[in-house]
XYZ file of C-alpha atoms in Angstrom:
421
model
C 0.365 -7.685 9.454
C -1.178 -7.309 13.186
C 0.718 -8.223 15.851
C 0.406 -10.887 17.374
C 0.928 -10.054 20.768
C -1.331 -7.378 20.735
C -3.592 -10.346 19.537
C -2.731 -12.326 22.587
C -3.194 -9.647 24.891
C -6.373 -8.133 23.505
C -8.320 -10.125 20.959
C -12.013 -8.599 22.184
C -10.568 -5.098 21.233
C -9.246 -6.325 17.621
C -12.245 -8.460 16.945
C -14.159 -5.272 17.981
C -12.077 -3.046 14.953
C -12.031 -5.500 12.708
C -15.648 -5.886 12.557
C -16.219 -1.994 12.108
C -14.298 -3.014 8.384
C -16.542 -6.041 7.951
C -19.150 -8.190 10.280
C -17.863 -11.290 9.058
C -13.950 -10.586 9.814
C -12.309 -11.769 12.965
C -9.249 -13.292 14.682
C -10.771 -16.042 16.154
C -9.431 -18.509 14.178
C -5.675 -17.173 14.834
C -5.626 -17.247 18.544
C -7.300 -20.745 18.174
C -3.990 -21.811 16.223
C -1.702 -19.620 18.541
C -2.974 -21.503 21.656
C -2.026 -25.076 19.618
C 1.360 -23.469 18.571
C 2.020 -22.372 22.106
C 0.684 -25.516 23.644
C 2.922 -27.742 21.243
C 6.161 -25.487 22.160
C 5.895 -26.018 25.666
C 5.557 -29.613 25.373
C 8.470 -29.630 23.180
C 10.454 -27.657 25.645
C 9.135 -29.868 28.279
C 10.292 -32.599 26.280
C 13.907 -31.072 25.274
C 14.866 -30.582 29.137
C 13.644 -33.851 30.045
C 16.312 -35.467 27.330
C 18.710 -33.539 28.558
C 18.524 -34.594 32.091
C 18.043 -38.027 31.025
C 21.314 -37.754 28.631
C 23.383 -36.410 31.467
C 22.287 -39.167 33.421
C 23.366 -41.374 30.604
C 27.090 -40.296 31.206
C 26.804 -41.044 34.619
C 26.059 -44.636 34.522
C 28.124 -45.345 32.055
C 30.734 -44.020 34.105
C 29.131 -46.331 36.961
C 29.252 -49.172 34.573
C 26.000 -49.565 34.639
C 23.685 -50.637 31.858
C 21.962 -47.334 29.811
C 20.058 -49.569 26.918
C 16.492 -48.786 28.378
C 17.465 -45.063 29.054
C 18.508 -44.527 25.476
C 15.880 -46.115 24.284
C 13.606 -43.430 25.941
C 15.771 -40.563 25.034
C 15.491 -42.061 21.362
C 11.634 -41.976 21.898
C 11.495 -38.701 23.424
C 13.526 -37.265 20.312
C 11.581 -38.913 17.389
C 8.267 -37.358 20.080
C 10.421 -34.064 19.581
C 11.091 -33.880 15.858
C 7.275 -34.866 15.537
C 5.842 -31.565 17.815
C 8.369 -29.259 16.064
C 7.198 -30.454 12.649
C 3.301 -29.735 13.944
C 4.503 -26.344 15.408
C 6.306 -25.685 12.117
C 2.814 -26.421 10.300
C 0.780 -24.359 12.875
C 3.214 -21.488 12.811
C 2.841 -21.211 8.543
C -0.940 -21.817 9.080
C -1.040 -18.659 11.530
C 1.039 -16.524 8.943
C -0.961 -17.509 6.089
C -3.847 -16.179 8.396
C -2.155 -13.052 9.452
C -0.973 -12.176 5.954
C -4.568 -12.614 4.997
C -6.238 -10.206 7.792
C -6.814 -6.722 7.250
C -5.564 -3.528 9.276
C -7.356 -2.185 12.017
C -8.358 1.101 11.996
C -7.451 3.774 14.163
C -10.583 5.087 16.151
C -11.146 8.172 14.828
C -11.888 6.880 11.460
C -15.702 6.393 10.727
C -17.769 3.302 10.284
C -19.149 3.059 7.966
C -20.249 0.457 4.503
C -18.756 1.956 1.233
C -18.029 5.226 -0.402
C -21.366 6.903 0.072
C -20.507 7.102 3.921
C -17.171 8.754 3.305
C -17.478 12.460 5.053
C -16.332 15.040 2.882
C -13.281 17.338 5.339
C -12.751 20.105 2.954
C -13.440 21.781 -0.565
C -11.254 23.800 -2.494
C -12.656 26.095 -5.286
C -15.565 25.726 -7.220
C -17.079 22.890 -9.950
C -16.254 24.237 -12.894
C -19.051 25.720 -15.558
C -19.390 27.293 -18.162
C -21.626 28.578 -20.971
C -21.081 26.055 -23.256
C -21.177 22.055 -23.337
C -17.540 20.963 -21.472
C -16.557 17.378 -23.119
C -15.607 14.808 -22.095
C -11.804 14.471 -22.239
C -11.874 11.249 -24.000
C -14.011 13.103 -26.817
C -11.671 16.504 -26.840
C -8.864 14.881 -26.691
C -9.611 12.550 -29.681
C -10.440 15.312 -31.579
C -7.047 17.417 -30.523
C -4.990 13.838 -31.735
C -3.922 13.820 -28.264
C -4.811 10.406 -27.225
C -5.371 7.580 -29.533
C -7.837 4.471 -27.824
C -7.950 2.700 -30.951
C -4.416 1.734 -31.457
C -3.441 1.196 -28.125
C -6.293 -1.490 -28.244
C -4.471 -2.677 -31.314
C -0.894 -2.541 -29.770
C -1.925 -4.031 -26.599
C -5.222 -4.628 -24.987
C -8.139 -2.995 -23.723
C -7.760 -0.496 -21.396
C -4.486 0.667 -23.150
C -4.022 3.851 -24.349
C -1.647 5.937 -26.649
C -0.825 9.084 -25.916
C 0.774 11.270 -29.349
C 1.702 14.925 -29.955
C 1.505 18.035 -27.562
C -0.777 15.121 -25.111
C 2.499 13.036 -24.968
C 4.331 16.511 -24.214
C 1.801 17.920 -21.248
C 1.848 14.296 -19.832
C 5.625 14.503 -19.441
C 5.521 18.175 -18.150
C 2.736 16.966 -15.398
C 5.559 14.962 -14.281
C 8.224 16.674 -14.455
C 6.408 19.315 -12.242
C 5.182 16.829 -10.112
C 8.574 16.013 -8.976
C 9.825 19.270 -8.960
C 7.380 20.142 -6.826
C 8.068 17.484 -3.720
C 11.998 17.435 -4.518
C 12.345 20.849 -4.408
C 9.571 22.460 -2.268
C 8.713 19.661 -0.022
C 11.732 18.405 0.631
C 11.560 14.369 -0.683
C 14.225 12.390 -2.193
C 13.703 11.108 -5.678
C 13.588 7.641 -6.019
C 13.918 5.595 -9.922
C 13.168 2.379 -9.045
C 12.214 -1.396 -10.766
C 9.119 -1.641 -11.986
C 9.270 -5.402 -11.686
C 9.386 -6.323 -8.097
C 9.920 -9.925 -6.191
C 6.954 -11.761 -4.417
C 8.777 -10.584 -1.182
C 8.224 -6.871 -1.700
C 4.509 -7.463 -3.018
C 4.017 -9.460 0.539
C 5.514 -6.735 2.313
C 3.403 -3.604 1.509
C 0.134 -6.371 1.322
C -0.624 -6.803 -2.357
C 0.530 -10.638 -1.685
C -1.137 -12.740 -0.884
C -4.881 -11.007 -0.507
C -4.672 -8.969 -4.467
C -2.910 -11.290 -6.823
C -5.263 -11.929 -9.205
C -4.861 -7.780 -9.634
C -1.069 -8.270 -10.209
C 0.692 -8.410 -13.460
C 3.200 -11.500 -13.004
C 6.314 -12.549 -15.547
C 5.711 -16.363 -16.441
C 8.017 -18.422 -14.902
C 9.678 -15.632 -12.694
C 9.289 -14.466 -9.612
C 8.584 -10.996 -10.965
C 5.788 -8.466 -10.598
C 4.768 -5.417 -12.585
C 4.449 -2.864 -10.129
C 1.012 -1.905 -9.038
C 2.039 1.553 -7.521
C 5.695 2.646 -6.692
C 4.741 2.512 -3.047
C 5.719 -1.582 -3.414
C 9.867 -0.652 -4.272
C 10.085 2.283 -2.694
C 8.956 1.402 1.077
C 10.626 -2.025 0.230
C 14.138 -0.496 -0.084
C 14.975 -0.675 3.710
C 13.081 -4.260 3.790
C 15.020 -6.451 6.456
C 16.815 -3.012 8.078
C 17.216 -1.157 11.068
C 17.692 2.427 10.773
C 18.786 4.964 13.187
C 16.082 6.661 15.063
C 18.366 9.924 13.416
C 17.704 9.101 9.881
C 13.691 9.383 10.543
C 11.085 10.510 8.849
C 12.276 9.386 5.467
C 10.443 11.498 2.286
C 11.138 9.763 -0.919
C 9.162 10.480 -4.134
C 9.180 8.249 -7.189
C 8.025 8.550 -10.976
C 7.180 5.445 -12.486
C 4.241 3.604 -14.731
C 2.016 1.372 -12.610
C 0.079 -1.951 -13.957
C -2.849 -3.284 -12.426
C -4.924 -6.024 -13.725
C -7.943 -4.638 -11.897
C -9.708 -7.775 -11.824
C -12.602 -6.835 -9.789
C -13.327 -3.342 -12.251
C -15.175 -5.187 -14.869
C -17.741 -2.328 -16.209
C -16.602 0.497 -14.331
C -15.461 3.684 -16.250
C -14.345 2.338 -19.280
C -14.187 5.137 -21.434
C -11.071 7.720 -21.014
C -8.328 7.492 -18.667
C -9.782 6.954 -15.234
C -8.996 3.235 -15.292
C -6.586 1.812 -17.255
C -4.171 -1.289 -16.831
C -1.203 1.017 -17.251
C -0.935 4.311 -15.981
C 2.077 7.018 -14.748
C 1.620 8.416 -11.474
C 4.169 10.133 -8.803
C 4.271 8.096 -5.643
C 5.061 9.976 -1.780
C 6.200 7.622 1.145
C 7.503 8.551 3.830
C 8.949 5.831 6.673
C 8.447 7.638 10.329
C 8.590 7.012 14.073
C 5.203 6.042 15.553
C 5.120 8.959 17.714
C 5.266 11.245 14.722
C 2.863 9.330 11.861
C -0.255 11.376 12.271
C 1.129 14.307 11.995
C 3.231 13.252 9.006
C 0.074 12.066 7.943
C -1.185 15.001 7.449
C 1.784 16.638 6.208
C 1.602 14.550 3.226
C -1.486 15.117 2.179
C -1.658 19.156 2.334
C 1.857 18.093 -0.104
C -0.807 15.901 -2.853
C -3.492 18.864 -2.420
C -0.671 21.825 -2.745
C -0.116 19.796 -6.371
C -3.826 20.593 -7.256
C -3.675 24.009 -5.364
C -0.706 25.147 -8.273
C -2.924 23.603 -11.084
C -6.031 25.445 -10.143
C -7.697 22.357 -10.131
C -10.936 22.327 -7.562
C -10.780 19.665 -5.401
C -12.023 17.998 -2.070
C -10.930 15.701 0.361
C -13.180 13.608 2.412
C -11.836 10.710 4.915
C -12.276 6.853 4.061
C -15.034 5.124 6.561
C -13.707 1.241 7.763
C -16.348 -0.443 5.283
C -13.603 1.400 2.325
C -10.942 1.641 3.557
C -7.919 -0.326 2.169
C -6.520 -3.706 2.992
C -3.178 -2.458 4.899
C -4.383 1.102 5.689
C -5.521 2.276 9.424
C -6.611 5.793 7.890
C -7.099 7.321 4.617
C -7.260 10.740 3.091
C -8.957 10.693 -0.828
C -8.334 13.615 -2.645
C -11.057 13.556 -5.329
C -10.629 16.046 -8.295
C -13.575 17.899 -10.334
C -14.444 16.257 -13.654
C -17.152 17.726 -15.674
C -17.552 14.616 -17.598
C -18.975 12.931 -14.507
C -20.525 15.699 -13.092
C -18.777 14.873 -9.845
C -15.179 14.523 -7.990
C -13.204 11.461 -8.851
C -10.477 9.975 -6.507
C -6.950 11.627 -8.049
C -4.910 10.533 -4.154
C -5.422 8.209 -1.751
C -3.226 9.385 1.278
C -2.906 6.516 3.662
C -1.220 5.801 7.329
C -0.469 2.309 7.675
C 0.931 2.381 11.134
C 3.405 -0.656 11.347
C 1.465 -2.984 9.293
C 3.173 -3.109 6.189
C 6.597 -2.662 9.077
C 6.002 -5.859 10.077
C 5.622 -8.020 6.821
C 8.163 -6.034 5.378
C 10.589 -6.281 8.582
C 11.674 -2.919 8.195
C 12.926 -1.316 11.980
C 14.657 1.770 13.872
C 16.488 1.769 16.875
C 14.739 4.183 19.167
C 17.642 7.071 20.899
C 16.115 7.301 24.221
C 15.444 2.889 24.823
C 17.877 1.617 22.240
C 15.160 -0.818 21.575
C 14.688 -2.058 18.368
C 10.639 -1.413 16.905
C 9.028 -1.277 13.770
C 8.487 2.480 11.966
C 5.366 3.594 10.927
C 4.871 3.880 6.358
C 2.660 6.035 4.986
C 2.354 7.014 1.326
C -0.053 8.876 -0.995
C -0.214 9.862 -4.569
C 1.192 12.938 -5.145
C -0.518 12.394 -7.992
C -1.989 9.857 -10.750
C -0.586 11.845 -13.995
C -3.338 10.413 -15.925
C -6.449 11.670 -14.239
C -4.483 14.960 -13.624
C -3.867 15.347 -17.712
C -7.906 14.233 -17.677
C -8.691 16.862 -15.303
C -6.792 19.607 -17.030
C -8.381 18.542 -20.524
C -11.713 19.107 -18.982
C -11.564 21.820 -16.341
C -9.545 24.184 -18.479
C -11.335 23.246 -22.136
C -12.109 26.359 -24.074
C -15.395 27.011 -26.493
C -13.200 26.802 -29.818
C -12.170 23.141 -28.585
C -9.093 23.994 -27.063
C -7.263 23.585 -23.752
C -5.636 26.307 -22.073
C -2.169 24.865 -20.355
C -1.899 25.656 -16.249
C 0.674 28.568 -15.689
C 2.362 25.883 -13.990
C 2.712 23.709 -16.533
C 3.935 26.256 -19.470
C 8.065 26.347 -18.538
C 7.318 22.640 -19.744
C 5.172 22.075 -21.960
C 6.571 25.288 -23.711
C 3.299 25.971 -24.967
C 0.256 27.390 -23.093
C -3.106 26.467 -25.541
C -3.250 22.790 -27.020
């Protein structure tokens, strides 16, 4: 969440952000409540010292033998007018959080403004659209046909949007895996991570899917259990309510798990294949850092996602997110966006996002700085590193041969142990 001294201290300049993300966003409304709050406190303070004379004035009077009955009575009045301002600055201060949880990052300024999507600029482009001299299909089509996905009775087993993988597609989905992880554990230098894939409502709040995206969540009836979205949520929760040592920064950790998202607000939007599904496997990067260090981390993990499709010989490009896209608890944002014939354009395979210490703060995780010994919040950042499924899609269709087959990335072969599907 923002801070809320830098709030206090500048509101102009974080009105001024906010509104690059949206016209109709603002902080008005929280330094409104923050000047009630802080008037309240110092009457109660006012109050508290006042009793406290008065009560040591008490003593002495009794000690004079002198009568105290209207003196206590006041002291009794200024305590019930005590209990009364803390219960209003208790209200106030869950009213402010409820608004802070609730308010959006602010960008940094180098990222653009800009509406939606169709303002994001494109940064870079590696290797070409594919073609070729036949029709390329569309990998829900060529897959069907290869019995390597099965819509129909994962509709049957579950729901819509539910899909069953069989055969040598159950096999390449586990090599893409496997060779994700591979990849960032033993090249790029991350720690595996298995986590839960059912978190608390404490870890959802802290990396800002609560309380702003729970309609999108997956929640246990009568639990306080969430199926994860992404394993950004456990993985950057792990050190919730810590302080590390300034010496055990940046952390790289790298998780594996399936991800479940309700995606409430998707209705119509590529229903056919695997580009959107309600469960999905993807690889997961975070990394915790100082703040002095993010941006270039930043960056760091991102050329790690695009190495990934580098290896697969899948072409690629990655253009920044402008404010008007750019998500809830992010301050910048890198999209990798993969070639898929079937749309005849890139799709998003990575979102690469620095989050400064917004997701810090909710989730209360800290360092202890070497040179102040002060205690501040890191800086998270994660990415995908990448979403299996649109990576399996993306081989199916870039790499789809004339006679209906698929040739297997080099990459992939030690495996898969086959190289043609």
């Amino acid at each position: 969440m923002l801070d809320i001294k830098v709030i206090r201290e500048n509101p102009e300049k974080v009105n001024e952000l906010l509104k690059r993300r949206n016209k109709d966003l603002s902080i008005d409304k929280v330094i409104e409540i923050d000047s009630q709050r802080r008037k309240i406190q110092f009457e109660a303070d006012e109050l508290r010292q006042k009793r406290k004379n008065l009560s040591n004035e008490i003593g002495k009077l009794k000690k004079e033998g002198k009568n105290t009955d209207e003196i206590q009575s006041e002291v009794k009045a200024m305590g019930d007018k005590v209990k009364e301002l803390e219960e209003k600055q208790t209200e106030l201060d869950n009213l402010q959080k409820d608004l802070l949880l609730n308010i959006p990052n602010t960008p940094f300024e180098d990222v653009p403004t800009g509406v939606d999507d169709s303002q994001n600029p494109v940064l870079k482009v590696w290797g070409e659209p594919t073609k070729a001299d036949f029709e390329l299909k569309p990998h829900w089509d060529l897959a069907t046909e290869l019995n390597l996905l099965d819509f129909e009775r994962g509709v049957k087993l579950a729901h819509t949007r539910f899909t069953l993988y069989r055969g040598k597609g159950s096999r390449l989905e586990r090599a893409i895996i496997n060779f994700f992880l591979d990849t960032h554990t033993e090249i790029h230098g991350y720690e595996e991570i298995f986590p839960p894939v059912l978190v608390n409502s404490t870890a959802m709040t802290g990396t800002g899917q609560l309380p702003k995206f729970k309609e999108d969540m997956f929640k246990c009836v009568d639990e306080d259990l969430y199926l994860i979205p992404t394993a950004e949520v456990p993985v950057t929760n792990i050190y919730n309510n810590e302080i590390l040592s300034e010496d055990e920064l940046p952390k790289y950790m790298t998780a594996y798990t399936p991800c479940f998202r309700r995606e409430a607000g998707s209705a119509g939007k590529d229903t056919r294949g695997l580009i959107r599904q309600h469960q999905f496997n993807k690889v997961e990067l975070v990394k915790l850092t100082t703040p002095e260090t993010s941006v270039e981390e930043h960056e760091k993990l991102t050329r790690n996602a695009e190495r990934i499709l580098e290896l697969l010989g899948l072409p690629y490009r990655r253009v920044m997110l402008c404010t008007g896209d750019l998500g809830f608890s992010a301050k910048k944002c890198f999209d990798l966006e993969v070639w898929m014939p079937s749309y005849n354009n890139y799709k998003e395979i990575s979102s690469c996002s620095n989050f400064g210490d917004f997701q810090a703060r909710r989730a209360n995780i800290k360092y202890r700085s070497k040179q102040t010994g002060k205690v501040e919040y890191v800086h998270t950042l994660n990415g995908s590193g990448l979403a299996v499924g649109r990576t399996w899609a993306a081989i199916v269709e870039n790499f789809q041969t004339k006679d209906g087959h698929v040739i297997v990335p080099e990459v992939l072969r030690k495996y898969t142990g086959f190289d043609i599907i």
